[in-house]
Amino acid sequence: MNNEPVTVIGLGLMGKALATAFLKAGHPTTVWNRTSAKAEDLAALGASVAPTVGDAIRASSLTIVCLTDFAAVRDTIGPHRAELAGRTLVNLTSGTSGEARETAAWTSDYLDGAIMAIPEVIGRPEAFLLFSGSSGAFDSHEDTLKRLGNSVFFGEDPGLASLYDVALLGVMWGTLNAFLHGAALLGAAKVDASAFAPFANQWVSSVTGFVSAYADQIDRGAYPAEDAALETHLATMKYLVRESAAAGIDTDWPARIQALTERAIDAGHTGASYASLIEVFRGEA
Ligand code: FVH
């Protein structure tokens, strides 16, 4: 490990956690935030507070930016592109892959990143961060970036970290929506969400077992129903819709799943596995 100087621009909930992790690991840390009062706690921990964005960038060969969105990054860092020459910019702001690729054109040493963690766990091994962009920049600063959590590098396409980010967030929202819908359904029968939660957790863990098998089917383009055929899924989905309607629970979520499955069956995937729905998501069915 090292004590490379680091600059952190953006001291919202996440930026503050990033700067704190660097300070705790002994990195000389320069910070800047539009609302300067947010830097006070960090100054007390030993951070240098830069008066301007340009001063902040010039203070370190590694600048990490974490702002609300890419529009804020353009407003804040855009006017200082010339000062990035010979320096690495790591952008941990959420956005689209297109925005990441556009920003990568600012400097040859650009890394785009996504944080799969909440501020509280930054600096701990359970935090994981996704990076893509300049491999030279990643190799040079990997040890420093590891201060924030475990890191994965997806290669030279600067858009890939953002794509993984939104895809993983989709997995999170899909799982949480299913849990919330189930909790509403059982809640209508006076079952507490905390009584449902252990079973939901155990089932989510079983379902993760299906993911690898289905990934293999998707990559092969063949969907043998080794566990259950699509029409078996469809029959039980209809019970979920009927139970929801009977309990006065919103039916939008299960009805959408049912509609996706019916489209796959209509496209000829009768007898196929659930993985065949990939063709509906691709717009092929
Ligand atoms: N918080 C989290 O758990 C998630 C975890 C996954 C990744 N996200 C992404 O991180 C980015 C920042 O999120 P945040 O939670 O730190 O957000 P805020 O606390 O709201 O802080 C926003 C900072 O951005 C500054 N800012 C906004 N607009 C501008 C602008 N036009 N010019 C300069 N700075 C700007 C804001 O400054 P101020 O309001 O304090 O003056 C804050 O520093 C985000 O992409 C998440 O998706 C976090």
Coordinates of C-alpha atoms and ligand atoms in Angstrom, one line a residue:
M1 CA 0.0 0.0 0.0
N2 CA 1.1 3.6 -0.4
N3 CA 0.3 7.2 0.7
E4 CA -0.3 8.7 -2.7
P5 CA -1.9 12.2 -2.5
V6 CA -5.6 12.2 -3.5
T7 CA -8.1 15.0 -4.4
V8 CA -11.8 14.4 -3.8
I9 CA -14.2 16.8 -5.5
G10 CA -17.8 16.6 -4.3
L11 CA -18.5 16.2 -0.6
G12 CA -22.1 14.9 -0.6
L13 CA -22.9 11.8 1.4
M14 CA -20.7 9.6 -0.8
G15 CA -17.9 12.1 -1.5
K16 CA -17.4 12.7 2.3
A17 CA -17.2 8.9 2.9
L18 CA -14.6 8.6 0.1
A19 CA -12.5 11.4 1.5
T20 CA -12.8 10.0 5.0
A21 CA -11.6 6.6 3.9
F22 CA -8.5 8.1 2.2
L23 CA -7.7 10.3 5.3
K24 CA -8.1 7.3 7.6
A25 CA -5.7 5.3 5.4
G26 CA -3.1 8.1 5.7
H27 CA -3.4 9.6 2.2
P28 CA -2.7 13.4 2.0
T29 CA -6.2 14.4 0.9
T30 CA -7.3 17.6 -0.8
V31 CA -11.0 18.3 -1.0
W32 CA -13.3 20.8 -2.7
N33 CA -17.1 21.2 -2.6
R34 CA -19.4 23.8 -4.0
T35 CA -20.9 24.4 -0.6
S36 CA -17.7 24.9 1.3
A37 CA -19.2 24.3 4.8
K38 CA -19.4 20.5 4.0
A39 CA -15.6 20.4 4.0
E40 CA -15.3 21.5 7.7
D41 CA -15.5 18.0 9.3
L42 CA -12.9 16.7 6.8
A43 CA -10.6 19.6 7.6
A44 CA -10.8 18.6 11.2
L45 CA -9.7 15.1 10.2
G46 CA -6.6 16.6 8.4
A47 CA -7.9 17.3 4.8
S48 CA -6.6 20.3 2.9
V49 CA -9.5 22.4 1.7
A50 CA -8.8 23.8 -1.8
P51 CA -10.2 27.3 -2.5
T52 CA -11.0 26.5 -6.2
V53 CA -11.5 23.4 -8.3
G54 CA -8.3 24.2 -10.2
D55 CA -6.3 24.3 -7.0
A56 CA -7.9 21.0 -6.0
I57 CA -6.9 19.3 -9.3
R58 CA -3.4 20.6 -9.2
A59 CA -2.8 19.3 -5.7
S60 CA -2.7 15.6 -6.7
S61 CA -2.0 13.4 -9.6
L62 CA -5.2 11.5 -8.8
T63 CA -8.6 13.4 -8.7
I64 CA -11.8 11.6 -7.7
V65 CA -15.0 13.3 -8.5
C66 CA -18.4 12.2 -7.0
L67 CA -21.2 14.6 -7.8
T68 CA -25.0 14.3 -8.3
D69 CA -24.8 13.7 -12.1
F70 CA -22.7 14.2 -15.2
A71 CA -24.2 17.6 -15.8
A72 CA -22.6 18.7 -12.5
V73 CA -19.3 17.0 -13.5
R74 CA -19.4 19.0 -16.8
D75 CA -20.1 22.2 -15.0
T76 CA -17.4 21.7 -12.3
I77 CA -14.6 19.8 -14.1
G78 CA -15.3 20.8 -17.7
P79 CA -13.7 24.2 -17.5
H80 CA -10.5 22.7 -16.0
R81 CA -9.8 20.0 -18.7
A82 CA -6.4 21.4 -19.6
E83 CA -5.3 20.9 -16.0
L84 CA -6.1 17.2 -16.2
A85 CA -3.2 16.6 -18.7
G86 CA -0.8 14.2 -17.0
R87 CA -3.2 13.5 -14.2
T88 CA -5.8 10.8 -13.6
L89 CA -9.5 11.6 -13.3
V90 CA -11.6 8.9 -11.6
N91 CA -15.3 9.7 -12.0
L92 CA -17.5 7.9 -9.4
T93 CA -20.6 9.9 -10.4
S94 CA -23.6 7.7 -11.6
G95 CA -24.6 8.1 -15.2
T96 CA -25.1 6.4 -18.5
S97 CA -22.4 4.6 -20.5
G98 CA -22.7 7.3 -23.2
E99 CA -22.0 10.0 -20.7
A100 CA -19.0 8.1 -19.4
R101 CA -17.6 7.7 -22.9
E102 CA -18.0 11.4 -23.7
T103 CA -16.2 12.3 -20.5
A104 CA -13.4 9.9 -21.2
A105 CA -12.5 12.1 -24.2
W106 CA -11.3 14.8 -21.8
T107 CA -8.1 13.1 -20.7
S108 CA -6.2 9.9 -21.7
D109 CA -6.0 8.9 -18.0
Y110 CA -9.8 8.6 -17.4
L111 CA -11.4 5.9 -15.3
D112 CA -15.1 5.7 -14.9
G113 CA -16.4 4.0 -11.8
A114 CA -19.5 2.8 -10.1
I115 CA -19.9 2.3 -6.4
M116 CA -21.9 -0.7 -5.3
A117 CA -22.1 0.3 -1.7
I118 CA -23.6 2.9 0.6
P119 CA -21.5 5.6 2.3
E120 CA -21.4 3.7 5.6
V121 CA -19.5 0.7 4.2
I122 CA -16.9 2.7 2.1
G123 CA -13.4 1.6 3.2
R124 CA -14.6 -1.8 4.3
P125 CA -14.1 -5.1 2.3
E126 CA -17.9 -5.5 1.7
A127 CA -17.9 -2.3 -0.5
F128 CA -17.2 -3.0 -4.1
L129 CA -16.4 -0.6 -6.9
L130 CA -16.5 -1.2 -10.6
F131 CA -14.1 0.5 -12.9
S132 CA -13.4 0.8 -16.7
G133 CA -11.4 3.0 -18.9
S134 CA -7.7 3.6 -19.0
S135 CA -5.9 0.4 -17.9
G136 CA -2.7 2.4 -17.3
A137 CA -4.6 4.7 -14.8
F138 CA -6.2 1.7 -13.1
D139 CA -2.8 -0.1 -12.7
S140 CA -1.1 3.0 -11.4
H141 CA -3.8 3.8 -8.8
E142 CA -5.3 0.4 -8.0
D143 CA -3.7 0.3 -4.5
T144 CA -5.1 3.7 -3.7
L145 CA -8.5 2.9 -5.0
K146 CA -8.6 -0.3 -2.9
R147 CA -8.7 2.0 0.1
L148 CA -12.4 2.5 -0.8
G149 CA -13.3 -1.2 -1.0
N150 CA -12.8 -4.2 -3.3
S151 CA -12.4 -3.1 -7.0
V152 CA -13.1 -4.8 -10.3
F153 CA -11.7 -3.5 -13.6
F154 CA -13.7 -4.3 -16.8
G155 CA -11.2 -3.1 -19.4
E156 CA -10.7 -0.1 -21.7
D157 CA -14.3 0.7 -22.6
P158 CA -15.1 3.6 -20.2
G159 CA -18.8 2.9 -20.6
L160 CA -18.7 -0.6 -19.2
A161 CA -18.6 0.2 -15.5
S162 CA -21.8 2.3 -15.9
L163 CA -23.5 -0.4 -17.8
Y164 CA -22.8 -3.0 -15.1
D165 CA -23.9 -0.5 -12.5
V166 CA -27.4 0.0 -14.0
A167 CA -27.8 -3.7 -14.8
L168 CA -26.9 -4.5 -11.2
L169 CA -29.3 -1.8 -9.9
G170 CA -32.0 -3.4 -12.0
V171 CA -31.4 -6.7 -10.2
M172 CA -31.6 -4.9 -6.9
W173 CA -34.9 -3.1 -7.8
G174 CA -36.4 -6.3 -9.3
T175 CA -35.6 -8.2 -6.1
L176 CA -36.9 -5.5 -3.8
N177 CA -40.1 -5.0 -5.8
A178 CA -40.8 -8.7 -5.6
F179 CA -40.2 -8.7 -1.9
L180 CA -42.4 -5.6 -1.3
H181 CA -45.2 -7.1 -3.4
G182 CA -45.0 -10.3 -1.4
A183 CA -45.0 -8.4 1.8
A184 CA -48.1 -6.5 0.7
L185 CA -49.8 -9.7 -0.2
L186 CA -49.0 -11.4 3.1
G187 CA -49.7 -8.2 5.0
A188 CA -53.3 -8.3 3.7
A189 CA -53.5 -11.7 5.6
K190 CA -52.1 -10.0 8.7
V191 CA -48.6 -11.5 8.3
D192 CA -45.8 -9.1 9.3
A193 CA -43.1 -8.3 6.8
S194 CA -40.5 -9.4 9.4
A195 CA -42.1 -12.9 9.4
F196 CA -42.0 -13.1 5.6
A197 CA -38.4 -11.7 5.4
P198 CA -36.4 -14.9 6.4
F199 CA -38.3 -17.0 3.8
A200 CA -37.8 -14.3 1.2
N201 CA -34.1 -14.2 2.0
Q202 CA -33.8 -18.0 1.8
W203 CA -35.6 -18.1 -1.5
V204 CA -33.5 -15.3 -3.0
S205 CA -30.5 -17.3 -2.1
S206 CA -32.0 -20.4 -3.9
V207 CA -32.8 -18.3 -6.9
T208 CA -29.2 -17.1 -7.2
G209 CA -28.5 -20.8 -8.0
F210 CA -30.7 -20.5 -11.2
V211 CA -28.7 -17.4 -12.4
S212 CA -25.5 -19.3 -13.4
A213 CA -27.4 -22.1 -15.1
Y214 CA -29.6 -19.6 -17.1
A215 CA -26.5 -17.5 -18.0
D216 CA -25.0 -20.6 -19.6
Q217 CA -28.3 -21.2 -21.5
I218 CA -28.4 -17.5 -22.7
D219 CA -24.8 -17.7 -23.9
R220 CA -25.5 -20.9 -25.8
G221 CA -28.8 -19.6 -27.2
A222 CA -30.5 -22.8 -26.1
Y223 CA -33.1 -23.0 -23.3
P224 CA -33.9 -26.6 -22.3
A225 CA -36.5 -26.7 -19.5
E226 CA -34.3 -28.7 -17.1
D227 CA -36.2 -27.3 -14.1
A228 CA -39.7 -26.1 -15.1
A229 CA -41.2 -25.2 -18.5
L230 CA -42.4 -21.7 -19.3
E231 CA -46.1 -22.8 -19.3
T232 CA -45.6 -24.2 -15.7
H233 CA -44.3 -20.8 -14.7
L234 CA -47.3 -19.1 -16.5
A235 CA -49.9 -21.2 -14.6
T236 CA -48.5 -20.2 -11.2
M237 CA -48.0 -16.6 -12.2
K238 CA -51.7 -16.4 -12.8
Y239 CA -52.3 -17.4 -9.2
L240 CA -50.1 -14.5 -8.1
V241 CA -52.2 -12.1 -10.2
R242 CA -55.5 -13.6 -8.8
E243 CA -54.3 -13.6 -5.2
S244 CA -53.2 -10.0 -5.6
A245 CA -56.5 -8.9 -7.1
A246 CA -58.5 -10.8 -4.4
A247 CA -56.4 -9.1 -1.7
G248 CA -56.8 -5.6 -3.2
I249 CA -53.1 -5.5 -3.9
D250 CA -51.7 -3.7 -7.0
T251 CA -51.6 -6.3 -9.8
D252 CA -49.2 -4.3 -12.1
W253 CA -46.0 -6.2 -11.1
P254 CA -47.3 -9.8 -11.5
A255 CA -49.4 -8.9 -14.5
R256 CA -46.3 -7.6 -16.3
I257 CA -44.4 -10.8 -15.5
Q258 CA -47.3 -12.7 -16.9
A259 CA -47.4 -10.6 -20.0
L260 CA -43.7 -11.1 -20.6
T261 CA -44.1 -14.9 -20.3
E262 CA -47.1 -15.0 -22.6
R263 CA -45.1 -13.1 -25.2
A264 CA -42.3 -15.7 -25.0
I265 CA -44.8 -18.5 -25.3
D266 CA -46.5 -16.8 -28.3
A267 CA -43.0 -16.5 -29.9
G268 CA -42.7 -20.2 -29.8
H269 CA -40.9 -20.9 -26.5
T270 CA -43.4 -23.4 -25.3
G271 CA -41.5 -26.1 -23.4
A272 CA -38.5 -23.9 -22.9
S273 CA -36.9 -22.7 -19.7
Y274 CA -37.5 -19.3 -18.0
A275 CA -34.2 -18.1 -19.5
S276 CA -36.0 -17.9 -22.9
L277 CA -37.5 -14.6 -21.7
I278 CA -34.2 -13.1 -22.6
E279 CA -35.5 -12.9 -26.2
V280 CA -38.5 -10.8 -25.0
F281 CA -36.1 -8.4 -23.2
R282 CA -33.9 -8.2 -26.3
G283 CA -37.0 -7.2 -28.3
E284 CA -36.8 -10.4 -30.4
A285 CA -40.1 -11.9 -29.3
Ligands
FVH1 N1 -25.2 7.8 -1.6 C1 -25.2 6.5 -2.0 O1 -25.4 5.6 -1.3 C2 -25.0 6.2 -3.5 C3 -24.3 4.9 -3.7 C4 -24.1 4.6 -5.2 C5 -23.5 5.7 -6.0 N2 -24.1 7.0 -5.6 C6 -23.8 8.1 -6.5 O2 -22.8 9.0 -6.0 C7 -23.1 10.3 -6.5 C8 -23.2 11.3 -5.3 O3 -24.2 10.8 -4.5 P1 -24.3 11.4 -3.0 O4 -25.1 10.5 -2.2 O5 -23.0 11.9 -2.5 O6 -25.2 12.7 -3.3 P2 -25.4 14.1 -2.5 O7 -25.3 13.8 -1.0 O8 -26.7 14.6 -2.9 O9 -24.2 15.0 -2.9 C9 -24.2 15.6 -4.2 C10 -22.9 16.3 -4.4 O10 -22.9 16.9 -5.8 C11 -22.6 18.3 -5.6 N3 -23.2 19.0 -6.8 C12 -24.4 18.8 -7.3 N4 -24.6 19.6 -8.3 C13 -23.5 20.4 -8.5 C14 -23.1 21.4 -9.4 N5 -23.8 21.8 -10.4 N6 -21.8 21.9 -9.2 C15 -21.0 21.5 -8.2 N7 -21.4 20.5 -7.3 C16 -22.6 20.0 -7.4 C17 -23.2 18.7 -4.3 O11 -22.6 19.9 -3.9 P3 -23.4 20.8 -2.7 O12 -24.8 20.7 -3.0 O13 -23.0 20.2 -1.4 O14 -22.8 22.1 -2.9 C18 -22.7 17.5 -3.5 O15 -21.3 17.6 -3.2 C19 -24.4 10.2 -7.3 O16 -24.1 10.2 -8.7 C20 -25.0 8.9 -6.8 O17 -25.8 8.3 -7.8 C21 -24.3 7.3 -4.2

